[in-house]
mmCIF file of C-alpha atoms and ligand atoms in Angstrom:
data_model
loop_
_atom_site.group_PDB
_atom_site.id
_atom_site.type_symbol
_atom_site.label_atom_id
_atom_site.label_comp_id
_atom_site.label_asym_id
_atom_site.label_seq_id
_atom_site.Cartn_x
_atom_site.Cartn_y
_atom_site.Cartn_z
ATOM 1 C CA MET A 9 183.090 -162.556 2.350
ATOM 2 C CA PRO A 10 185.392 -159.686 1.265
ATOM 3 C CA GLU A 11 184.099 -156.254 2.229
ATOM 4 C CA VAL A 12 183.457 -155.048 -1.349
ATOM 5 C CA GLN A 13 181.567 -158.217 -2.242
ATOM 6 C CA ARG A 14 179.545 -157.971 0.968
ATOM 7 C CA LEU A 15 178.539 -154.397 0.125
ATOM 8 C CA ILE A 16 177.473 -155.411 -3.377
ATOM 9 C CA VAL A 17 175.296 -158.220 -2.004
ATOM 10 C CA LEU A 18 173.817 -155.882 0.598
ATOM 11 C CA GLY A 19 173.177 -153.271 -2.073
ATOM 12 C CA ALA A 20 171.406 -155.836 -4.258
ATOM 13 C CA ILE A 21 169.193 -156.883 -1.355
ATOM 14 C CA VAL A 22 168.282 -153.260 -0.620
ATOM 15 C CA LEU A 23 167.649 -152.516 -4.300
ATOM 16 C CA PHE A 24 165.542 -155.641 -4.801
ATOM 17 C CA GLY A 25 163.634 -154.879 -1.625
ATOM 18 C CA SER A 26 162.876 -151.340 -2.808
ATOM 19 C CA LEU A 27 161.729 -152.578 -6.216
ATOM 20 C CA ALA A 28 159.497 -155.206 -4.646
ATOM 21 C CA LEU A 29 157.927 -152.599 -2.375
ATOM 22 C CA GLY A 30 157.529 -150.182 -5.271
ATOM 23 C CA ALA A 31 155.696 -152.767 -7.383
ATOM 24 C CA TYR A 32 153.136 -153.453 -4.707
ATOM 25 C CA GLN A 33 151.507 -150.266 -3.466
ATOM 26 C CA ALA A 34 149.949 -151.340 -0.196
ATOM 27 C CA PRO A 35 147.322 -148.951 1.121
ATOM 28 C CA ALA A 36 148.742 -146.828 3.931
ATOM 29 C CA PRO A 37 147.576 -148.353 7.208
ATOM 30 C CA ALA A 38 145.256 -146.126 9.231
ATOM 31 C CA VAL A 39 147.192 -144.526 12.064
ATOM 32 C CA PRO A 40 145.741 -145.829 15.321
ATOM 33 C CA LYS A 41 144.401 -143.002 17.459
ATOM 34 C CA VAL A 42 145.986 -143.258 20.882
ATOM 35 C CA LEU A 43 145.777 -140.761 23.729
ATOM 36 C CA ASP A 44 147.872 -140.635 26.884
ATOM 37 C CA ILE A 45 146.485 -139.679 30.259
ATOM 38 C CA VAL A 46 148.487 -138.215 33.135
ATOM 39 C CA LYS A 47 147.289 -138.226 36.746
ATOM 40 C CA LEU A 48 147.849 -134.897 38.522
ATOM 41 C CA LYS A 49 145.616 -135.463 41.573
ATOM 42 C CA ASP A 50 143.185 -138.178 42.713
ATOM 43 C CA ASN A 51 140.361 -136.362 40.873
ATOM 44 C CA LEU A 52 142.281 -134.496 38.160
ATOM 45 C CA TYR A 53 143.867 -135.948 35.041
ATOM 46 C CA VAL A 54 145.227 -134.538 31.786
ATOM 47 C CA ILE A 55 144.641 -136.232 28.443
ATOM 48 C CA THR A 56 147.717 -134.914 26.773
ATOM 49 C CA SER A 57 148.380 -133.066 23.552
ATOM 50 C CA SER A 58 150.165 -135.430 21.211
ATOM 51 C CA SER A 59 153.038 -134.511 18.974
ATOM 52 C CA PRO A 60 151.940 -132.708 15.789
ATOM 53 C CA THR A 61 154.120 -134.954 13.581
ATOM 54 C CA PRO A 62 152.881 -136.935 11.772
ATOM 55 C CA ARG A 63 149.849 -134.734 11.386
ATOM 56 C CA GLU A 64 147.384 -137.667 11.677
ATOM 57 C CA LEU A 65 148.505 -138.173 15.261
ATOM 58 C CA PHE A 66 147.774 -134.617 16.336
ATOM 59 C CA SER A 67 144.847 -134.876 18.727
ATOM 60 C CA GLY A 68 144.561 -131.255 19.833
ATOM 61 C CA GLY A 69 145.275 -129.514 23.126
ATOM 62 C CA ASN A 70 145.723 -130.787 26.680
ATOM 63 C CA VAL A 71 142.329 -131.780 28.111
ATOM 64 C CA ALA A 72 141.830 -131.550 31.875
ATOM 65 C CA VAL A 73 139.505 -134.201 33.351
ATOM 66 C CA PHE A 74 138.126 -132.953 36.692
ATOM 67 C CA ILE A 75 136.037 -135.513 38.587
ATOM 68 C CA THR A 76 133.527 -133.872 40.918
ATOM 69 C CA ASP A 77 130.565 -135.125 42.970
ATOM 70 C CA ALA A 78 128.215 -133.865 40.254
ATOM 71 C CA GLY A 79 130.081 -135.450 37.343
ATOM 72 C CA VAL A 80 133.095 -134.835 35.155
ATOM 73 C CA THR A 81 134.150 -131.428 33.878
ATOM 74 C CA LEU A 82 136.447 -131.363 30.854
ATOM 75 C CA VAL A 83 138.571 -128.372 29.981
ATOM 76 C CA ASP A 84 138.664 -128.378 26.162
ATOM 77 C CA SER A 85 137.615 -131.203 23.838
ATOM 78 C CA LYS A 86 140.439 -131.760 21.327
ATOM 79 C CA LEU A 87 140.288 -131.996 17.542
ATOM 80 C CA ALA A 88 137.183 -133.348 15.769
ATOM 81 C CA GLY A 89 137.434 -137.065 15.057
ATOM 82 C CA TRP A 90 138.947 -137.882 18.439
ATOM 83 C CA GLY A 91 135.609 -138.062 20.298
ATOM 84 C CA GLN A 92 135.411 -141.806 20.847
ATOM 85 C CA VAL A 93 139.052 -142.066 21.938
ATOM 86 C CA LEU A 94 138.447 -139.176 24.314
ATOM 87 C CA ILE A 95 135.308 -140.831 25.750
ATOM 88 C CA ASP A 96 137.185 -144.109 26.251
ATOM 89 C CA LYS A 97 140.064 -142.332 27.952
ATOM 90 C CA VAL A 98 137.737 -140.533 30.381
ATOM 91 C CA LYS A 99 136.019 -143.873 31.118
ATOM 92 C CA SER A 100 139.404 -145.384 31.936
ATOM 93 C CA VAL A 101 139.558 -143.199 35.089
ATOM 94 C CA THR A 102 135.932 -142.698 36.141
ATOM 95 C CA ASN A 103 132.418 -144.095 35.668
ATOM 96 C CA LYS A 104 130.872 -140.662 36.137
ATOM 97 C CA PRO A 105 129.331 -138.946 33.131
ATOM 98 C CA VAL A 106 130.798 -135.830 31.556
ATOM 99 C CA THR A 107 128.405 -133.039 32.562
ATOM 100 C CA THR A 108 130.378 -129.882 31.703
ATOM 101 C CA ILE A 109 132.875 -128.784 29.051
ATOM 102 C CA ILE A 110 134.823 -125.558 29.459
ATOM 103 C CA ASN A 111 136.332 -124.277 26.203
ATOM 104 C CA THR A 112 139.433 -122.162 26.912
ATOM 105 C CA HIS A 113 139.082 -120.548 23.458
ATOM 106 C CA THR A 114 137.543 -121.002 20.031
ATOM 107 C CA HIS A 115 140.089 -123.082 18.099
ATOM 108 C CA GLY A 116 139.052 -126.410 16.584
ATOM 109 C CA ASP A 117 141.774 -128.349 18.404
ATOM 110 C CA HIS A 118 140.135 -127.312 21.701
ATOM 111 C CA THR A 119 136.434 -127.414 20.749
ATOM 112 C CA GLY A 120 136.252 -130.282 18.241
ATOM 113 C CA ASN A 121 134.353 -132.821 20.352
ATOM 114 C CA ASN A 122 131.874 -130.702 22.288
ATOM 115 C CA ASP A 123 129.183 -132.852 20.626
ATOM 116 C CA ALA A 124 130.645 -136.240 21.642
ATOM 117 C CA PHE A 125 129.202 -136.431 25.159
ATOM 118 C CA GLY A 126 125.499 -135.834 24.580
ATOM 119 C CA LYS A 127 123.869 -132.844 26.195
ATOM 120 C CA VAL A 128 126.342 -131.176 28.536
ATOM 121 C CA ASP A 129 126.821 -127.663 29.903
ATOM 122 C CA VAL A 130 129.320 -125.819 27.710
ATOM 123 C CA VAL A 131 131.010 -122.814 29.309
ATOM 124 C CA ALA A 132 133.293 -120.187 27.761
ATOM 125 C CA HIS A 133 134.121 -116.490 27.698
ATOM 126 C CA GLU A 134 131.514 -114.397 25.878
ATOM 127 C CA ASN A 135 133.957 -113.506 23.078
ATOM 128 C CA THR A 136 134.808 -117.172 22.597
ATOM 129 C CA ARG A 137 131.131 -118.012 22.214
ATOM 130 C CA ALA A 138 130.858 -115.320 19.539
ATOM 131 C CA ASN A 139 133.980 -116.665 17.787
ATOM 132 C CA MET A 140 132.722 -120.260 17.946
ATOM 133 C CA ALA A 141 129.341 -119.263 16.528
ATOM 134 C CA LYS A 142 131.182 -118.120 13.370
ATOM 135 C CA MET A 143 132.915 -121.500 12.873
ATOM 136 C CA ASP A 144 131.708 -123.819 10.115
ATOM 137 C CA ALA A 145 132.211 -126.720 12.534
ATOM 138 C CA PHE A 146 129.317 -125.424 14.669
ATOM 139 C CA LYS A 147 126.869 -124.809 11.815
ATOM 140 C CA GLY A 148 123.884 -127.011 12.676
ATOM 141 C CA LYS A 149 125.498 -127.853 16.017
ATOM 142 C CA GLU A 150 124.345 -124.779 17.918
ATOM 143 C CA PRO A 151 123.359 -126.824 21.031
ATOM 144 C CA PHE A 152 127.069 -127.521 21.527
ATOM 145 C CA LEU A 153 128.040 -123.862 21.580
ATOM 146 C CA PRO A 154 128.599 -122.427 25.069
ATOM 147 C CA GLY A 155 125.259 -122.010 26.836
ATOM 148 C CA LYS A 156 126.890 -120.357 29.824
ATOM 149 C CA ILE A 157 129.159 -117.357 29.261
ATOM 150 C CA TYR A 158 130.902 -114.760 31.420
ATOM 151 C CA LYS A 159 132.786 -111.487 31.102
ATOM 152 C CA ASP A 160 135.470 -111.187 33.833
ATOM 153 C CA LYS A 161 135.144 -114.072 36.272
ATOM 154 C CA LEU A 162 132.852 -117.034 36.831
ATOM 155 C CA THR A 163 132.820 -119.606 39.619
ATOM 156 C CA ILE A 164 131.267 -123.045 39.119
ATOM 157 C CA GLY A 165 130.734 -125.454 42.026
ATOM 158 C CA ARG A 166 132.050 -125.073 45.543
ATOM 159 C CA GLY A 167 134.409 -126.526 48.096
ATOM 160 C CA GLN A 168 136.538 -129.314 46.662
ATOM 161 C CA ASP A 169 134.640 -129.054 43.369
ATOM 162 C CA GLN A 170 135.111 -125.313 42.794
ATOM 163 C CA ILE A 171 136.297 -124.111 39.408
ATOM 164 C CA ASP A 172 137.143 -120.455 38.716
ATOM 165 C CA LEU A 173 137.187 -119.078 35.187
ATOM 166 C CA HIS A 174 139.135 -115.860 34.683
ATOM 167 C CA TYR A 175 139.470 -113.482 31.760
ATOM 168 C CA PHE A 176 142.529 -111.207 31.706
ATOM 169 C CA GLY A 177 142.306 -109.633 28.252
ATOM 170 C CA SER A 178 143.362 -110.358 24.701
ATOM 171 C CA ALA A 179 146.339 -112.613 23.955
ATOM 172 C CA HIS A 180 146.068 -115.813 21.862
ATOM 173 C CA THR A 181 142.461 -114.761 21.061
ATOM 174 C CA ASN A 182 140.089 -112.210 22.591
ATOM 175 C CA GLY A 183 138.381 -114.910 24.660
ATOM 176 C CA ASP A 184 141.142 -116.831 26.451
ATOM 177 C CA THR A 185 139.916 -118.359 29.691
ATOM 178 C CA VAL A 186 142.311 -119.287 32.490
ATOM 179 C CA VAL A 187 140.739 -122.139 34.470
ATOM 180 C CA VAL A 188 141.678 -122.559 38.146
ATOM 181 C CA PHE A 189 140.978 -125.567 40.384
ATOM 182 C CA PRO A 190 141.600 -123.788 43.719
ATOM 183 C CA ALA A 191 141.294 -126.837 45.992
ATOM 184 C CA LEU A 192 143.901 -128.639 43.909
ATOM 185 C CA ARG A 193 146.221 -125.667 43.285
ATOM 186 C CA VAL A 194 146.166 -126.341 39.541
ATOM 187 C CA VAL A 195 145.520 -123.991 36.607
ATOM 188 C CA HIS A 196 144.779 -124.719 32.926
ATOM 189 C CA MET A 197 146.175 -121.898 30.789
ATOM 190 C CA GLY A 198 144.819 -122.926 27.383
ATOM 191 C CA ASP A 199 146.839 -121.582 24.476
ATOM 192 C CA MET A 200 147.627 -118.277 26.190
ATOM 193 C CA PHE A 201 150.565 -120.383 27.340
ATOM 194 C CA ALA A 202 150.772 -123.242 24.866
ATOM 195 C CA TRP A 203 154.530 -123.805 24.729
ATOM 196 C CA LYS A 204 157.911 -122.157 25.274
ATOM 197 C CA ASP A 205 158.062 -120.428 21.914
ATOM 198 C CA GLY A 206 156.373 -117.491 20.240
ATOM 199 C CA PRO A 207 152.593 -117.670 20.625
ATOM 200 C CA LEU A 208 150.050 -117.682 17.842
ATOM 201 C CA CYS A 209 148.305 -114.327 18.088
ATOM 202 C CA ASP A 210 145.106 -115.046 16.197
ATOM 203 C CA ARG A 211 144.104 -111.588 15.056
ATOM 204 C CA ASN A 212 141.070 -112.975 13.168
ATOM 205 C CA ASN A 213 139.700 -113.983 16.565
ATOM 206 C CA GLY A 214 140.739 -110.793 18.349
ATOM 207 C CA GLY A 215 144.134 -112.066 19.516
ATOM 208 C CA SER A 216 146.917 -109.562 20.193
ATOM 209 C CA CYS A 217 150.655 -110.104 20.567
ATOM 210 C CA VAL A 218 150.985 -106.461 21.669
ATOM 211 C CA SER A 219 148.577 -107.087 24.565
ATOM 212 C CA TYR A 220 150.228 -110.384 25.536
ATOM 213 C CA PRO A 221 152.675 -109.049 28.189
ATOM 214 C CA LYS A 222 149.912 -107.106 29.976
ATOM 215 C CA THR A 223 147.488 -110.026 29.863
ATOM 216 C CA LEU A 224 150.092 -112.415 31.291
ATOM 217 C CA ALA A 225 150.960 -109.835 33.970
ATOM 218 C CA GLY A 226 147.271 -109.922 34.892
ATOM 219 C CA VAL A 227 147.475 -113.690 35.288
ATOM 220 C CA MET A 228 150.497 -113.378 37.572
ATOM 221 C CA ALA A 229 148.790 -110.704 39.693
ATOM 222 C CA GLY A 230 145.398 -112.393 39.795
ATOM 223 C CA ILE A 231 146.191 -116.060 40.317
ATOM 224 C CA LYS A 232 147.940 -117.275 43.443
ATOM 225 C CA ASN A 233 148.407 -120.567 45.267
ATOM 226 C CA VAL A 234 149.043 -122.697 42.201
ATOM 227 C CA ASP A 235 151.560 -125.565 42.050
ATOM 228 C CA ILE A 236 150.827 -127.065 38.638
ATOM 229 C CA VAL A 237 150.196 -125.275 35.345
ATOM 230 C CA ILE A 238 148.576 -127.179 32.472
ATOM 231 C CA PRO A 239 149.720 -125.442 29.272
ATOM 232 C CA GLY A 240 147.735 -125.616 26.028
ATOM 233 C CA HIS A 241 150.046 -128.077 24.267
ATOM 234 C CA SER A 242 153.090 -128.910 26.421
ATOM 235 C CA PRO A 243 154.003 -131.083 29.397
ATOM 236 C CA MET A 244 153.058 -129.708 32.822
ATOM 237 C CA MET A 245 154.689 -126.502 34.033
ATOM 238 C CA THR A 246 154.633 -124.147 37.045
ATOM 239 C CA MET A 247 153.730 -120.497 37.676
ATOM 240 C CA LYS A 248 157.457 -119.783 37.468
ATOM 241 C CA ASP A 249 157.226 -120.845 33.822
ATOM 242 C CA VAL A 250 154.271 -118.487 33.319
ATOM 243 C CA GLN A 251 156.352 -115.718 34.877
ATOM 244 C CA GLY A 252 159.170 -116.610 32.461
ATOM 245 C CA TYR A 253 156.722 -116.496 29.560
ATOM 246 C CA GLN A 254 155.563 -113.045 30.638
ATOM 247 C CA GLN A 255 159.181 -111.852 30.534
ATOM 248 C CA PHE A 256 159.800 -113.581 27.190
ATOM 249 C CA MET A 257 156.750 -111.922 25.641
ATOM 250 C CA THR A 258 157.642 -108.548 27.133
ATOM 251 C CA ASP A 259 161.075 -108.810 25.489
ATOM 252 C CA LEU A 260 159.705 -110.165 22.188
ATOM 253 C CA VAL A 261 157.153 -107.383 21.803
ATOM 254 C CA ALA A 262 159.652 -104.695 22.843
ATOM 255 C CA ALA A 263 162.238 -106.020 20.359
ATOM 256 C CA ALA A 264 159.727 -106.077 17.504
ATOM 257 C CA GLN A 265 158.404 -102.608 18.306
ATOM 258 C CA ALA A 266 161.919 -101.166 18.605
ATOM 259 C CA ALA A 267 162.927 -102.694 15.273
ATOM 260 C CA ARG A 268 159.839 -101.373 13.549
ATOM 261 C CA GLY A 269 160.412 -97.924 15.082
ATOM 262 C CA ALA A 270 163.975 -97.943 13.738
ATOM 263 C CA GLY A 271 162.775 -98.758 10.233
ATOM 264 C CA LYS A 272 164.112 -102.332 10.384
ATOM 265 C CA THR A 273 162.420 -105.465 9.054
ATOM 266 C CA VAL A 274 160.918 -108.437 10.876
ATOM 267 C CA ASP A 275 163.907 -110.467 9.648
ATOM 268 C CA ASP A 276 166.252 -107.955 11.305
ATOM 269 C CA ALA A 277 164.297 -108.142 14.543
ATOM 270 C CA PHE A 278 164.255 -111.937 14.495
ATOM 271 C CA ALA A 279 167.978 -112.198 13.709
ATOM 272 C CA ALA A 280 168.822 -109.939 16.656
ATOM 273 C CA PHE A 281 166.576 -111.786 19.133
ATOM 274 C CA ASP A 282 168.756 -114.011 21.345
ATOM 275 C CA ILE A 283 166.662 -117.101 22.093
ATOM 276 C CA GLY A 284 169.616 -118.524 24.049
ATOM 277 C CA LYS A 285 168.700 -116.141 26.885
ATOM 278 C CA TYR A 286 165.558 -118.187 27.541
ATOM 279 C CA ALA A 287 166.301 -121.672 28.855
ATOM 280 C CA GLY A 288 164.235 -124.389 27.201
ATOM 281 C CA TYR A 289 162.779 -122.062 24.558
ATOM 282 C CA LYS A 290 162.515 -122.620 20.825
ATOM 283 C CA ASN A 291 162.315 -119.899 18.209
ATOM 284 C CA GLU A 292 160.256 -121.744 15.597
ATOM 285 C CA ARG A 293 157.366 -119.307 16.036
ATOM 286 C CA VAL A 294 159.173 -116.180 17.203
ATOM 287 C CA LYS A 295 159.328 -114.580 13.763
ATOM 288 C CA ALA A 296 155.600 -115.097 13.167
ATOM 289 C CA ALA A 297 154.839 -113.526 16.554
ATOM 290 C CA MET A 298 157.093 -110.573 15.714
ATOM 291 C CA GLN A 299 155.296 -110.225 12.383
ATOM 292 C CA ALA A 300 152.014 -110.057 14.325
ATOM 293 C CA VAL A 301 153.466 -107.202 16.413
ATOM 294 C CA PHE A 302 154.592 -105.393 13.220
ATOM 295 C CA ASP A 303 151.129 -105.838 11.678
ATOM 296 C CA GLU A 304 149.269 -104.743 14.775
ATOM 297 C CA LYS A 305 150.694 -101.204 14.909
HETATM 298 ZN ZN1 ZN B 6 144.539 -122.156 20.006
#
């Protein structure tokens, strides 16, 4: 068939196909909810944070599954609506019941299924408990708010099962917990270190971009002997990446403050910020973080 003729036939098929599809509006199929699990150690897994596009597939943050003699401790509980998938995924690696949930901070994509596991111990920083108590999602669900809170540091369990919760100050919110599994040399950073991009500084929940560099410096000074870092929403990282994030945030805040001091705009500050200096970084959220610095004064 000559080329022109072939294209016409192809075009007709495509056009007819489109018309046929247009005439019959099939209901959009429900997106199957699927979670992936990654093994870090014999008794530590991560149920990962799925891609946020399409939105229906966004399950919430990385959930650590720590299997101890006493039962399973989860760090965070993903977005509401993912409870059964989460339960099934935990069951795929252990028969032990979930006995404890640690919430790294208040956001719904980290606290959405606290009520899916029956009565468990819920643990969080005292400011996070206060923030969670204000959420509509917890109205009438008060038993699933943190029943155990702390101010600076809390240790749960001992020996192989020890978990240390640390608070280093305001960053993503005013209640960000860094969770350390000392026997395994692993840390869960929550959204204080969610990704290699500007952070969300949630000022409605006491977050502070201005405080970010100091808070991350506290993490670097206070947490040693760690090989694997579980970020809030990205694949696994190392403490070297946390160190890099501390430098990135130091530079971001300094650049925004300098621009503001010189009477420049956030757009000016963003345009002058060279993301290429930071290997593997995106700048999709840098401008918003700079705006938070401008707003914070
Ligand atoms: Zn968050």
